[in-house]
mmCIF file of C-alpha atoms in Angstrom:
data_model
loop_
_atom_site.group_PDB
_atom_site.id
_atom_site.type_symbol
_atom_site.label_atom_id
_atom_site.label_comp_id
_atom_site.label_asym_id
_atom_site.label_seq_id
_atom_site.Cartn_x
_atom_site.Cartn_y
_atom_site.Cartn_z
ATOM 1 C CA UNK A 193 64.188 116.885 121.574
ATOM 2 C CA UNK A 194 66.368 118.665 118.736
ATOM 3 C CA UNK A 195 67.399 116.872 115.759
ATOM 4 C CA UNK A 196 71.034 116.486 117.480
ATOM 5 C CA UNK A 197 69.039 113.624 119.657
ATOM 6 C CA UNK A 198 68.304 111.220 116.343
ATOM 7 C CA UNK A 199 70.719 108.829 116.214
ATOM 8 C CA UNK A 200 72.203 109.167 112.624
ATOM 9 C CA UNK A 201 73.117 112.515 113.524
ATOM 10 C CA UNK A 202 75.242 111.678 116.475
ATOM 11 C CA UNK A 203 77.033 108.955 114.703
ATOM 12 C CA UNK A 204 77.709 111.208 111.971
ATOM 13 C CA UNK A 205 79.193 113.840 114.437
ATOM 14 C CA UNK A 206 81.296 111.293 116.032
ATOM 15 C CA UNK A 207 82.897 110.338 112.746
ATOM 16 C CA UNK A 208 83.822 113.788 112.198
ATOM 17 C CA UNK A 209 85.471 114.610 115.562
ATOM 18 C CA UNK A 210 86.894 111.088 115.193
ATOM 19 C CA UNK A 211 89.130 112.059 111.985
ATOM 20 C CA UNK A 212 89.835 115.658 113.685
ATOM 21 C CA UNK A 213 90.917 113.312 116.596
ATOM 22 C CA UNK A 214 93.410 111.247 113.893
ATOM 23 C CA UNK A 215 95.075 114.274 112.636
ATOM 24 C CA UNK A 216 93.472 113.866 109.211
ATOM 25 C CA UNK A 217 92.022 117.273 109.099
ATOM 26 C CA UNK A 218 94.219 120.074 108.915
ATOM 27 C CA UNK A 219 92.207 123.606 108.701
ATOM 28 C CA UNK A 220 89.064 122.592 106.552
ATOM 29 C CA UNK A 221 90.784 119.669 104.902
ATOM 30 C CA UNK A 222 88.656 116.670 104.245
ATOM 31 C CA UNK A 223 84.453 115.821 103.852
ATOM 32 C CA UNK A 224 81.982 113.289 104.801
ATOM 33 C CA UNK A 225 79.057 112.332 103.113
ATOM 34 C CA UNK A 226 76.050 109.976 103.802
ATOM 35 C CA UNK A 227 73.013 108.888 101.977
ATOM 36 C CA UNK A 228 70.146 108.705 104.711
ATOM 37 C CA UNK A 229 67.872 105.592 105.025
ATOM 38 C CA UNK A 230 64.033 106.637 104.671
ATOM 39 C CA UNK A 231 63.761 105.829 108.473
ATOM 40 C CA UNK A 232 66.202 108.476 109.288
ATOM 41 C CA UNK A 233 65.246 111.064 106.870
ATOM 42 C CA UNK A 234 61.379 110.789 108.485
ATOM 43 C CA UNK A 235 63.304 110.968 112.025
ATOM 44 C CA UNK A 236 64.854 114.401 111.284
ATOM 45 C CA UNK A 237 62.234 115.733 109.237
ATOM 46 C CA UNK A 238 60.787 117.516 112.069
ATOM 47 C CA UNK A 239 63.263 119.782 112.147
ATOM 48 C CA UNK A 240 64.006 120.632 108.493
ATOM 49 C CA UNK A 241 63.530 124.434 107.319
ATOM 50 C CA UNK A 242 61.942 125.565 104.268
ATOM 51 C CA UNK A 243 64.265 124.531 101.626
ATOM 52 C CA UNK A 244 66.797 126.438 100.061
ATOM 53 C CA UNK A 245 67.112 127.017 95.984
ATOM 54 C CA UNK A 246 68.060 124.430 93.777
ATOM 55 C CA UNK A 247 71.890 124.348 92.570
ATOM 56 C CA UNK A 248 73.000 122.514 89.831
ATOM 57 C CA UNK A 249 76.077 120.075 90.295
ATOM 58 C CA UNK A 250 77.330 119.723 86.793
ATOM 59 C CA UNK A 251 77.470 115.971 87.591
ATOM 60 C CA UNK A 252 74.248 114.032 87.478
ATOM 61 C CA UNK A 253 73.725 110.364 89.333
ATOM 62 C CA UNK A 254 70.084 109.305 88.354
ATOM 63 C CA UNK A 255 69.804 106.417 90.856
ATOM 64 C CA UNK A 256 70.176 109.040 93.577
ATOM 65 C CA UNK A 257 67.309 110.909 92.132
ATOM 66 C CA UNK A 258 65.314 111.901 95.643
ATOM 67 C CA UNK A 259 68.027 111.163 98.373
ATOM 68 C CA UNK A 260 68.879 112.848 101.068
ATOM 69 C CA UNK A 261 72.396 113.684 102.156
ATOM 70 C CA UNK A 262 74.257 114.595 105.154
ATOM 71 C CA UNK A 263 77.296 116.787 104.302
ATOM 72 C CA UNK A 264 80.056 118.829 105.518
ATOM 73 C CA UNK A 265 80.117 122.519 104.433
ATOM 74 C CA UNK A 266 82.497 123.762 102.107
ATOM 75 C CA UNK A 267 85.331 125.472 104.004
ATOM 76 C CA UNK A 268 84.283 124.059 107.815
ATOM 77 C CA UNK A 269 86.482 122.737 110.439
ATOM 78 C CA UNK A 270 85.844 119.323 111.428
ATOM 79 C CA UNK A 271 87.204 120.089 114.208
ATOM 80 C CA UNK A 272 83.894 122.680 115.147
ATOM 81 C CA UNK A 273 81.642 120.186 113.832
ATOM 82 C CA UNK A 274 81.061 118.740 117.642
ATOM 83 C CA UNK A 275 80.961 122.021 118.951
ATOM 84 C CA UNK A 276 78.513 123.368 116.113
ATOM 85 C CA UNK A 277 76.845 121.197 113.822
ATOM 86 C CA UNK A 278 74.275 123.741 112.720
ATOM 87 C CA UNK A 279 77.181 125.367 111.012
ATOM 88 C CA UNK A 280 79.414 122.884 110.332
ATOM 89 C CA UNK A 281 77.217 119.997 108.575
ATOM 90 C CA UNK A 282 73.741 119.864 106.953
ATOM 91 C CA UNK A 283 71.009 117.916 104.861
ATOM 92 C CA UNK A 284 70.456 117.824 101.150
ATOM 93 C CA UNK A 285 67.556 117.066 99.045
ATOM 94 C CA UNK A 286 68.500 115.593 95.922
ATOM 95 C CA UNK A 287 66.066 117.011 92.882
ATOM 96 C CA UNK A 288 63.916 114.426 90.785
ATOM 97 C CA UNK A 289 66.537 114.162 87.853
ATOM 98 C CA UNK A 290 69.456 113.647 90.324
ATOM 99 C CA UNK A 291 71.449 116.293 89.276
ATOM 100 C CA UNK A 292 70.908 119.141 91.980
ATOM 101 C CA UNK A 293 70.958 119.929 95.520
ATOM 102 C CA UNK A 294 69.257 122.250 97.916
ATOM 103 C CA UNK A 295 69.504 122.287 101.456
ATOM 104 C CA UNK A 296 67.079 121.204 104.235
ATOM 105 C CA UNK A 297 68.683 121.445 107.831
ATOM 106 C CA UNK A 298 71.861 122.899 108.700
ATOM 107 C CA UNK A 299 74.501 124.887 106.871
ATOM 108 C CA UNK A 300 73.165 128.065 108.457
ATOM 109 C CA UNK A 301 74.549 131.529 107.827
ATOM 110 C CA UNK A 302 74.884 130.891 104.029
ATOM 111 C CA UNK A 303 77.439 128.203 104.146
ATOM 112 C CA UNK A 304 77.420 125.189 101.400
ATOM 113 C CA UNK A 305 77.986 121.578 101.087
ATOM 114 C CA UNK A 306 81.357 120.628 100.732
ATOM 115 C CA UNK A 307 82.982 121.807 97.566
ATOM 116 C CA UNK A 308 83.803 118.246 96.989
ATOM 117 C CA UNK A 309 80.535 117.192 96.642
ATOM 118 C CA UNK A 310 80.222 116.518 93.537
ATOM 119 C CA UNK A 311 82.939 114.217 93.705
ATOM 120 C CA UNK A 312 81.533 112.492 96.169
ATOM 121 C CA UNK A 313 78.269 112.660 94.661
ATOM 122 C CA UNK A 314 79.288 110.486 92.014
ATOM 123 C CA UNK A 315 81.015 108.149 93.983
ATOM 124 C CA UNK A 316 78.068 107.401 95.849
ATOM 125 C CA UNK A 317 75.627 106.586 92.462
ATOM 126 C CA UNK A 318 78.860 104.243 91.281
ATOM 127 C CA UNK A 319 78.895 102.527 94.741
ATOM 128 C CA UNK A 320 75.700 102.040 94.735
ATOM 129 C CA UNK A 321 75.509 100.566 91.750
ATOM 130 C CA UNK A 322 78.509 98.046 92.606
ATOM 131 C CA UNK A 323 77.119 97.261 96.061
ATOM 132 C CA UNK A 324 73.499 97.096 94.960
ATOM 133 C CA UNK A 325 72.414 99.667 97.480
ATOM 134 C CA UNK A 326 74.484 98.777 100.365
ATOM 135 C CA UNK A 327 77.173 101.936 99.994
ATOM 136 C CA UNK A 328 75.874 105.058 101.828
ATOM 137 C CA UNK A 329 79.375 106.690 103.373
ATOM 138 C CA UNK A 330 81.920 108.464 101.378
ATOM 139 C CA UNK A 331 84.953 109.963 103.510
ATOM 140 C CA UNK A 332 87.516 111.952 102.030
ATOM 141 C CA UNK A 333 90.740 113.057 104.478
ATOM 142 C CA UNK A 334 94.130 113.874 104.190
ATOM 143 C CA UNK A 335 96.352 110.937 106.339
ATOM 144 C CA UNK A 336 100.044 111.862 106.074
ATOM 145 C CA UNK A 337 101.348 108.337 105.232
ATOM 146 C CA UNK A 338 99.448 107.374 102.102
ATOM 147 C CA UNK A 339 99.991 110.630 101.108
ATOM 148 C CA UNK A 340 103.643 110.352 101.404
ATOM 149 C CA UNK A 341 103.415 107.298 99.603
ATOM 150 C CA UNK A 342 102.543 109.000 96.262
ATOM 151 C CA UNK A 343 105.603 110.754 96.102
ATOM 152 C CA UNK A 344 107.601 107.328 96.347
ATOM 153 C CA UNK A 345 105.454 104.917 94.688
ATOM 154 C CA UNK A 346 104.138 104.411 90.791
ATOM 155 C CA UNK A 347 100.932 105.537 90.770
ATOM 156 C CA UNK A 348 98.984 102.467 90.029
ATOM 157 C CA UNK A 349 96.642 100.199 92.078
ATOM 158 C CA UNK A 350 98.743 97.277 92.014
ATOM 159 C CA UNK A 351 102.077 99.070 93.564
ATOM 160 C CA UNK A 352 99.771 100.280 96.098
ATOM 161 C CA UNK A 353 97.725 97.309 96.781
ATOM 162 C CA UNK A 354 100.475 95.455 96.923
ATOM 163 C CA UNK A 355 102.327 97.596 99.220
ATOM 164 C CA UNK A 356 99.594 98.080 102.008
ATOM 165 C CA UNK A 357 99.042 94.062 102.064
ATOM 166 C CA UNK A 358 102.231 93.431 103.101
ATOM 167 C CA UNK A 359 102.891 96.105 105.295
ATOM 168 C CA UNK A 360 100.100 94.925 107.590
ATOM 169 C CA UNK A 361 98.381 91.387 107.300
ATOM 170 C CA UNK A 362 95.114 92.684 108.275
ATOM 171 C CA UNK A 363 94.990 94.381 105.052
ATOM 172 C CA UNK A 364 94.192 91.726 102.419
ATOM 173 C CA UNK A 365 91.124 90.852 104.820
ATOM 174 C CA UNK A 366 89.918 94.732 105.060
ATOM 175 C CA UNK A 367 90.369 95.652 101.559
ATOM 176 C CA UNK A 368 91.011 91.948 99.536
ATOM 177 C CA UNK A 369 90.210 93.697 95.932
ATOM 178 C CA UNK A 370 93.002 96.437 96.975
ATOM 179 C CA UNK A 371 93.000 100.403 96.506
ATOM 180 C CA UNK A 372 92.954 102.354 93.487
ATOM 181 C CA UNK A 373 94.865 105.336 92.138
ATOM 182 C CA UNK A 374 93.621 108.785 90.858
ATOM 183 C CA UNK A 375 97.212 110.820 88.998
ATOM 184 C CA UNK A 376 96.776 114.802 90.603
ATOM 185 C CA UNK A 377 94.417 116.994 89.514
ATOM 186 C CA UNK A 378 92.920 120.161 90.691
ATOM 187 C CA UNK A 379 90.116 119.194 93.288
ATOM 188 C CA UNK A 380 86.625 120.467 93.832
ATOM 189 C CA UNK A 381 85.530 119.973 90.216
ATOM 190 C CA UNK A 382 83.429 117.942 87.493
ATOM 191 C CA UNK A 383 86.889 116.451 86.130
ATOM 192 C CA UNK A 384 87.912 115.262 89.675
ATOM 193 C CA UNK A 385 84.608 114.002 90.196
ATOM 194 C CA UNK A 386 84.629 111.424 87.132
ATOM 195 C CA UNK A 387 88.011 110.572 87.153
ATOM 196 C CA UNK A 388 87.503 109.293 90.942
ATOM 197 C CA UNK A 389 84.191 107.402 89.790
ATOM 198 C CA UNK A 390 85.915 105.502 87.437
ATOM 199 C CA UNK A 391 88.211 104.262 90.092
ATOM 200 C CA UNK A 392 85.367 103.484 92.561
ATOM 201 C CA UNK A 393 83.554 101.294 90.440
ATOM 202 C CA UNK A 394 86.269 98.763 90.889
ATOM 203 C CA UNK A 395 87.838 99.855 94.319
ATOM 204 C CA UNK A 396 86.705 100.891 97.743
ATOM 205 C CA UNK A 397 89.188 103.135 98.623
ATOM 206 C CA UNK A 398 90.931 105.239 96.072
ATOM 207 C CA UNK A 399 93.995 107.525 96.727
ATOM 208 C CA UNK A 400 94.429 110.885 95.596
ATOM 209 C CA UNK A 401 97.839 111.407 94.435
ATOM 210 C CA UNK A 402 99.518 114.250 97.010
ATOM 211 C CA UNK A 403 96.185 114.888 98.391
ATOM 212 C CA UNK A 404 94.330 112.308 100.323
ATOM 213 C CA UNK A 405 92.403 109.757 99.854
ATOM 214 C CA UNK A 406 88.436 108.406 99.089
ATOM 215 C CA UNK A 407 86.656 105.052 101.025
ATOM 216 C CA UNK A 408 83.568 104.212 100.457
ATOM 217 C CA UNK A 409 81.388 101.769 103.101
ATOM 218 C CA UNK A 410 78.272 100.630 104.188
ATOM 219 C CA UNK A 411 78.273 102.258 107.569
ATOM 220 C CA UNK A 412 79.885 104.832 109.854
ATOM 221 C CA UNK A 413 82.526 102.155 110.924
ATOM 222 C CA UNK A 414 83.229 100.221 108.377
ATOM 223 C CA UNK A 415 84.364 103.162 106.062
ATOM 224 C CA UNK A 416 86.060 104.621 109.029
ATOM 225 C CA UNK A 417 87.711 101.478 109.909
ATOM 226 C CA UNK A 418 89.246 101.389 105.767
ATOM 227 C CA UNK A 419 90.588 104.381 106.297
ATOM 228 C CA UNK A 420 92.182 103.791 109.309
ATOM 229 C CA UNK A 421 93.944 100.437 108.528
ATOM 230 C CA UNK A 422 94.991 101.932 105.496
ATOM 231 C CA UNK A 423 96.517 105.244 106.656
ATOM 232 C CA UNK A 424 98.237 102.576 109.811
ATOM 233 C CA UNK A 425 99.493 99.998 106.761
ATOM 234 C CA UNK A 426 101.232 103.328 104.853
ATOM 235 C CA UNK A 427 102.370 104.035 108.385
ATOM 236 C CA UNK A 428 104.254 101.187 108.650
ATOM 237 C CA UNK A 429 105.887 101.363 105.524
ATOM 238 C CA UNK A 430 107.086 104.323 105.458
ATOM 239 C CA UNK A 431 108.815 103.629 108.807
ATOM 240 C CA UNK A 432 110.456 100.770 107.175
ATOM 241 C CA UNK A 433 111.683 102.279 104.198
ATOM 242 C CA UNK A 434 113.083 105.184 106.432
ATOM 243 C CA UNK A 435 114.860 102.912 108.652
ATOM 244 C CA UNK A 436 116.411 100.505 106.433
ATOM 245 C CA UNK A 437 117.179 102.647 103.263
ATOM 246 C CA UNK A 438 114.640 100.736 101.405
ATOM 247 C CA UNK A 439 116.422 97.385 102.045
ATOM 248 C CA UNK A 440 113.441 94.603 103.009
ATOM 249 C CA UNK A 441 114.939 91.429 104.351
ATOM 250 C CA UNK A 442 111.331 89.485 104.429
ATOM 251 C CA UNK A 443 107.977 90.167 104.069
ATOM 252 C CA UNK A 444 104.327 88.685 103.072
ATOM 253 C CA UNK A 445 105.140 87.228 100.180
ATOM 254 C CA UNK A 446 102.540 86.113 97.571
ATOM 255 C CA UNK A 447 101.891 82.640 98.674
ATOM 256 C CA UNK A 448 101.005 84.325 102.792
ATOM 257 C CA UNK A 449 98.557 86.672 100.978
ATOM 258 C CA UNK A 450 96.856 83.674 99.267
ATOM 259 C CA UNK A 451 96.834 81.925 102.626
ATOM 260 C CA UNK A 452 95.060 84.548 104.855
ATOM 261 C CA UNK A 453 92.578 84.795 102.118
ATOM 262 C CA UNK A 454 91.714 81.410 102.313
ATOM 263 C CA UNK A 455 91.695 81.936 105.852
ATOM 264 C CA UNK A 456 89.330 84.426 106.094
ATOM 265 C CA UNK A 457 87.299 83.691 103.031
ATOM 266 C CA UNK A 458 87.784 86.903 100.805
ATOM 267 C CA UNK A 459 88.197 87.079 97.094
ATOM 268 C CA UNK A 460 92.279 88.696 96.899
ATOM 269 C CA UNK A 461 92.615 90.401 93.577
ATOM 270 C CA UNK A 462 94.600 88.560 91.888
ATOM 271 C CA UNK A 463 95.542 91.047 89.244
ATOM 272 C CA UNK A 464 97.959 92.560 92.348
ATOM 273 C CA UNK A 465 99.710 89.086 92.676
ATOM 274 C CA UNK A 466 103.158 89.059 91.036
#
């Protein structure tokens, strides 16, 4: 048995080739994190090497004082991450005052966590703290449509939100307290880091203005399944702004939105409602 045969770890691969799969990870575009249950962390334990040195974040999250992440490395191809994890992905210790990492398993020859982790670092202590544990996956990718949307759209929540739920009606049951909206700034950095964790302690998803964009979940699919209906809802509205000029005849109007919430018992944001 290697430590490619615990579960956790071949979910976590599959998410990865997944988005390479998509087309949301150009080159070494994108980064997945996830905060291991105890359970797992004592599964792949067996196979963890001495630890590397500590290195300091510039970001601190106390609640995840002592966790254990799986990571993407900084500058990796998702694409190789099925055909070499060892590489590609790895596990990191979190120190005692929660604002460090070191590594465990993986990220051989000298590679790094993703040089977005502290970004999503700090989403995960602010989803915890909204979700009372339940957040462990942060995903970061670059989908074409909601990036295109940035360029077209004010960059506020509500023009978004509002935009996704009626380009698909699914949307107002996937993400009923809508998406938020982070202006551009230069990635990989404390600034970055904050500014997003502001956003998440309201939203789920956020979007990075012409860069990508940030969901948060419980699980492997559920996170994966955000970003998916979202990236298919920006697909569909950029097709119909490109084919009728920006001219909408009908659409889900306020009153439908209220409706399939009722429906499906979710809590629409009524901040988004006009």
């Amino acid at each position: 048995m290697s430590i490619l045969d615990v579960k956790v770890i071949g979910d976590y691969i599959r998410m990865c080739n997944d988005g390479w799969l998509q087309g949301w990870h150009e080159r070494n575009g994108g980064n997945l994190t996830y905060r291991m249950k105890a359970e797992e962390v004592a599964e792949c334990r067996p196979f963890f090497r001495e630890p590397g040195p500590w290195v300091n974040m510039g970001v601190t999250g106390a609640n995840l004082a002592g966790e254990y992440f799986l990571t993407t490395g900084s500058g990796k191809f998702f694409r190789n991450v099925i055909l070499d994890p060892a590489h590609s992905i790895g596990i990191v210790e979190i120190n005692d005052k929660g604002d460090s990492w070191r590594i465990v398993w993986g990220l051989e020859g000298g590679a790094r966590p993703t040089s977005e982790f502290p970004s999503h670092f700090m989403n995960h202590s602010v989803r915890v703290a909204a979700t009372d544990g339940a957040c462990r996956v942060i995903y970061h990718a670059h989908p074409a449509n909601i990036i295109a949307m940035t360029y077209t759209l004010p960059l506020t929540a509500k023009a978004f939100s509002r935009a996704l739920w009626q380009s698909a009606t699914e949307c107002p049951v996937v993400f009923p307290g809508g998406v938020g909206v982070v202006e551009w700034m230069v990635p990989g950095g404390a600034d970055i880091a904050l500014a997003t964790s502001e956003v998440m302690k309201q939203f789920d998803a956020a979007v990075w203005a012409h860069h990508g964009l940030f969901c948060s979940g419980p699980d492997f699919d559920i996170t994966f399944g955000l970003m998916h209906t979202i990236e298919k809802a920006a697909e569909i509205y950029n097709l119909v702004m490109s084919s009728s000029g920006g001219r909408v005849l009908q659409t889900i109007s306020d009153a439908n939105l209220l409706a399939i919430a009722e429906e499906f018992g979710v809590e629409l944001n009524k901040d988004f409602l006009d």
